[in-house]
C-alpha angles and dihedrals in degrees: 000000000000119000117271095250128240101270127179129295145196128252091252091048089053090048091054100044089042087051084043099051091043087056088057142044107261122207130168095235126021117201122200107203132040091211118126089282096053100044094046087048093053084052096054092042085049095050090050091053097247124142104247130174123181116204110213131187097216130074097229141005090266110135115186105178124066110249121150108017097203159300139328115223086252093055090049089048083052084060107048085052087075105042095259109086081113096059090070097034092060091050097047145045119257104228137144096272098160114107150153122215083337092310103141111231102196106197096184080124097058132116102250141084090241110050101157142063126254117228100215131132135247104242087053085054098055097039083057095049087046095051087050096041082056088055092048087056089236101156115224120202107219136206090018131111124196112252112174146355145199119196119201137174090288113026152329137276121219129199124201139187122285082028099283107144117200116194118213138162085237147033120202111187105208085163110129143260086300087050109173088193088056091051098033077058090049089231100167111229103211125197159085129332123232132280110179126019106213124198124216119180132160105223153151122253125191084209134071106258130227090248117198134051138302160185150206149130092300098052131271127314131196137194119189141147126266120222076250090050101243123128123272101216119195102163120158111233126241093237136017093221092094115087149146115055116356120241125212084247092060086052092047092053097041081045092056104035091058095031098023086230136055091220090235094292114194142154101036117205091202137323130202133177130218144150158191099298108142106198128153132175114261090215116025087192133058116169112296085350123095131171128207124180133358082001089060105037145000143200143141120300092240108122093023096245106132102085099037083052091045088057095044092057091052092055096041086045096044107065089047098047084051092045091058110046086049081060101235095125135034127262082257093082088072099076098060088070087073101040089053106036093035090064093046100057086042092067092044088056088051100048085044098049088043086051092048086059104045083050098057113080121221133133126003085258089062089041088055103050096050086049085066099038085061093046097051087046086062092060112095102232089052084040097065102029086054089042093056091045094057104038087047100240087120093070115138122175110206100249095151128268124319141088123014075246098063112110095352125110117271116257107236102249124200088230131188119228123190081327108319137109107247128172114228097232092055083081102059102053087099093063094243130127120237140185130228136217115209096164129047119357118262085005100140128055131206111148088148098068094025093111088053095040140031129239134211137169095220130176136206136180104183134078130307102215123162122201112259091007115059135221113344131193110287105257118231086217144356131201103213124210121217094251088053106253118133110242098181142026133181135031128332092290112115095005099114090056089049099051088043092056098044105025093028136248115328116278111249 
């Protein structure tokens, strides 16, 4: 739904909004929610030069329970885009973490600089963005919550916590499953119900655990050591009546009814309870109000795609939104936020809800069936289809017909530029977009958009070789999006209507 556009006003109505803004901090974009998607939004937003706040319930960036457990080789190559893929490498351990219903994918064999998974925690992630954000001079407000928002003509009012109002031109909800931007917007999150209510808890036991996986009737159920030695507990409940916040009884009796004992568990760290539920918002975009993440979208943790989605629609979201307050493209550009994320979350609630099934053993027709899902999976063609779709290196946004390359991520080529050896993804730490000459120097000519893009004469002498898809013709030339897809490929036909949908109209 596009923004009701600034219109006309009277005198008096410019007083009043002029008397209102200079009552309130005002900031170009307002986050809610300092998570990995909304600090990796208020970088990109930073990078970009936009004036960016995130507002954060928490005090600090402290995260006591386990959530995500790490990252998919697409969102490392994301990363690495903007010069801080080691951040995280130092801090984790390099390992196959792609999977499907507990089929290991190893994707040691695909094109790409990054073909593995990295075990860290959430709450390691986050203390890192955060770190990075700080760098960046993006403010946080801190133990406040949003509340409520108006949007006008012109703006949107924002209510926090303790009564500050902040004003911005726009409102991104990063909040969570249980999003309150998303409801306040009356965004319907349509879905599916859930089927089973799993447990996970990090705790001590005075008895020696059942470590390893499994799985029955209920669910599935795992056991395994923490860095700290406690127990990592995931075990499925017998029943999904119980909610709200889980007590140390509702671990002892889903315990017992999978293991026939609760090993003597005592002294929980945390426990938190969640479950199957697939919902997604039908719109990821009202007006001046956008939503990215668990806002957006949910789904089971098996397969371990949330947060790495939740990442990849604040950088696909972040150029445009900047691009848009600064005034260089229309609100329209917007929208494509949506037709090109929407699709992509979709796909994630329906391999996790295929996986869920397969899990959950049942009759021998469900055993079977997940028999042959495992040994397709073992041939090498499935492997690695099913490798790319889980670690997120399949992703294709729907730009038209045209080259393998259109709409896909950029392989990170080892270039050379006026003689020297550069990285591809060196250019776009800066969050610009840039286009690349393969073919004659100073062949291609776009002095109208020069100040929004940069431009390079490259060369390259390797393979071209895509994930999922295998080697494709060598391009003469590719337009390169901030978020690294590629958004042309060819000659200079069709490039002016290219730059003018992604960077805006020519400048005069």
């Amino acid at each position: 739904m596009p923004v009701l556009l600034p219109t006309a006003c009277s005198r008096q109505q410019a007083h009043r909004a002029g008397a209102r803004t200079a009552a309130m901090a005002h900031h170009a974009v307002v986050i809610a929610g300092a998570g990995p998607t909304g600090l990796m939004l208020a970088a990109e937003l930073a990078l970009a030069n936009v004036e960016v706040a995130v507002v954060e319930r928490r005090a600090n960036q402290e995260l006591v329970e386990t959530r995500a457990g790490g990252l998919h080789a697409r969102t490392i190559e994301i990363l690495d885009q903007r010069g801080v893929a080691d951040r995280f490498l130092r801090e984790g351990q390099i390992t196959q973490l792609a999977g499907f219903a507990w089929t290991r994918l190893d994707i040691s064999d695909l094109p790409t600089r990054h073909a593995y998974g990295l075990a860290l925690r959430q709450s390691r992630i986050e203390r890192i963005l955060a770190g990075w954000v700080e760098e960046l001079a993006v403010p946080v407000y801190r133990n406040a919550e949003v509340t409520g928002f108006a949007q006008d003509e012109t703006g949107i009012d924002i209510a926090l916590t303790g009564g500050k109002t902040l004003r911005a031109n726009y409102l991104v909800g990063c909040d969570g499953g249980h999003s309150l931007v998303r409801k306040t917007t009356g965004i319907d999150f349509a879905g599916f119900d859930p089927t089973l209510s799993n447990l996970m808890a990090e705790v001590e036991m005075s008895e020696a655990p059942a470590l390893g996986l499994r799985h029955d009737a209920l669910g599935f159920h795992g056991l395994s050591k923490t860095e700290s030695g406690r127990v990592l507990v995931v075990v499925t409940e017998a029943t999904l009546a119980r909610t709200g916040e889980p007590t140390l009884r509702d671990l002892s009796d889903a315990l017992v009814a999978v293991y026939g004992t609760d090993f003597g568990l005592k002294n929980p760290a945390w426990i938190s309870r969640f479950t199957d539920a697939a919902r997604q918002a039908v719109s990821y975009r009202r007006g001046r109000v956008l939503l990215a993440g668990d806002a957006a979208h949910i789904h089971h943790s098996v397969g371990g795609q949330g947060l790495t989605t939740g990442v990849q629609d604040a950088v696909n979201l972040g150029w445009k939104l900047a691009q848009v307050v600064k005034g260089i493209s229309p609100d329209s550009l917007l929208d494509s936020y949506h037709a090109e994320r929407h699709p992509v979350a979709a796909r994630v609630l329906q391999n996790t809800m295929a996986q869920i099934a397969l899990l959950r053993r049942g009759d021998d027709g469900r055993k079977a069936a997940r028999d042959v899902i495992s040994d397709l999976l073992a041939m090498d063609e499935p492997r690695r289809r099913f490798g790319a779709m889980m670690s997120g290196l399949d992703i294709r946004y729907d730009l038209g017909e045209g080259h393998a390359l259109l709409g896909r991520r950029m392989p990170n080529l080892d270039l050379t530029v006026e003689g020297q050896k550069l990285k591809l993804f060196t250019l776009l730490h800066g969050a610009r977009g840039v286009l690349l000459n393969f073919g004659k120097r100073g062949g291609i000519e776009i002095a109208p958009w020069a100040d929004r893009i940069g431009v390079l004469d490259v060369a390259y002498d390797g393979p071209w070789e895509l994930p999922a898809i295998g080697q494709v013709v060598a391009p003469g030339a590719v337009l390169v999006r901030p978020d690294g897809h590629v958004a042309w490929v060819g000659d200079e036909s069709g490039l002016e209507d290219a730059l003018t949908r992604w960077f805006g109209p020519a400048a005069a």
